[in-house]
Amino acid sequence: MAMSAADIERFIKEALPDAVVTIRDLAGDGDHYAANVVSAAFKGKSRVQQHQLVYAALKGRMGGELHALALQTSTPED
Amino acid sequence: MTDINQWIDNEVKSNGVVLFMKGTPDMPMCGFSGRSVQILQHLGVPFKGINVLESNELRQGIKDYTNWPTIPQLYVRGEFVGGADIMMEMFQSGELKQMLSDKGMA
């Protein structure tokens, strides 16, 4: 069970069209990534809420197909 | 509320700091859980480690409880703080220590 960086980026952009997404593959096994996501949709939201938006974009794959995604989220002005 | 939800709700509200993790503080079974334990130990914060591997019902229940798909999960005074990456980010910025002392936990 694994996901490609391109899949992750595509899912996030489908849900957050303005998102700027940078993904690093931490282990080369398709299971451990770090992602930096910048989107205006995060404005006024707590870190937890911002990350939940990204997890929702991944439609339930987080924690299953994708074991680890170290997330950093910010708004364009941050 | 399902009984597992009730059980979780009670645990997070009756303990100051709770870390739902894989394994135990003395024997973490996952890198992220291990790192989260180290952060809390480094801050000298007493906490209750709950091993979600002990029951599938708990392992799924905790994810439903906060609509958060991964383990570990940190709660302070009944409030969900975040998973390993948010804990690390807050620890590095000093925000975690500040929040814990604001809530009288450190």
mmCIF file of C-alpha atoms in Angstrom, chain B residues 7 23 29 35 41-42 52 73 75 77 84 99 103:
data_model
loop_
_atom_site.group_PDB
_atom_site.id
_atom_site.type_symbol
_atom_site.label_atom_id
_atom_site.label_comp_id
_atom_site.label_asym_id
_atom_site.label_seq_id
_atom_site.Cartn_x
_atom_site.Cartn_y
_atom_site.Cartn_z
ATOM 1 C CA TRP B 7 -14.357 5.879 27.790
ATOM 2 C CA GLY B 23 3.050 1.089 22.653
ATOM 3 C CA MET B 29 6.152 0.835 19.069
ATOM 4 C CA ARG B 35 9.335 11.063 19.542
ATOM 5 C CA GLN B 41 9.678 13.726 28.999
ATOM 6 C CA HIS B 42 12.073 16.494 27.894
ATOM 7 C CA VAL B 52 -4.107 2.077 21.318
ATOM 8 C CA GLN B 73 -2.671 12.086 19.617
ATOM 9 C CA TYR B 75 -4.699 15.921 24.771
ATOM 10 C CA ARG B 77 -7.018 19.318 29.846
ATOM 11 C CA ALA B 84 3.435 14.103 16.200
ATOM 12 C CA MET B 99 0.659 26.193 26.528
ATOM 13 C CA LYS B 103 -2.681 25.248 31.716
#
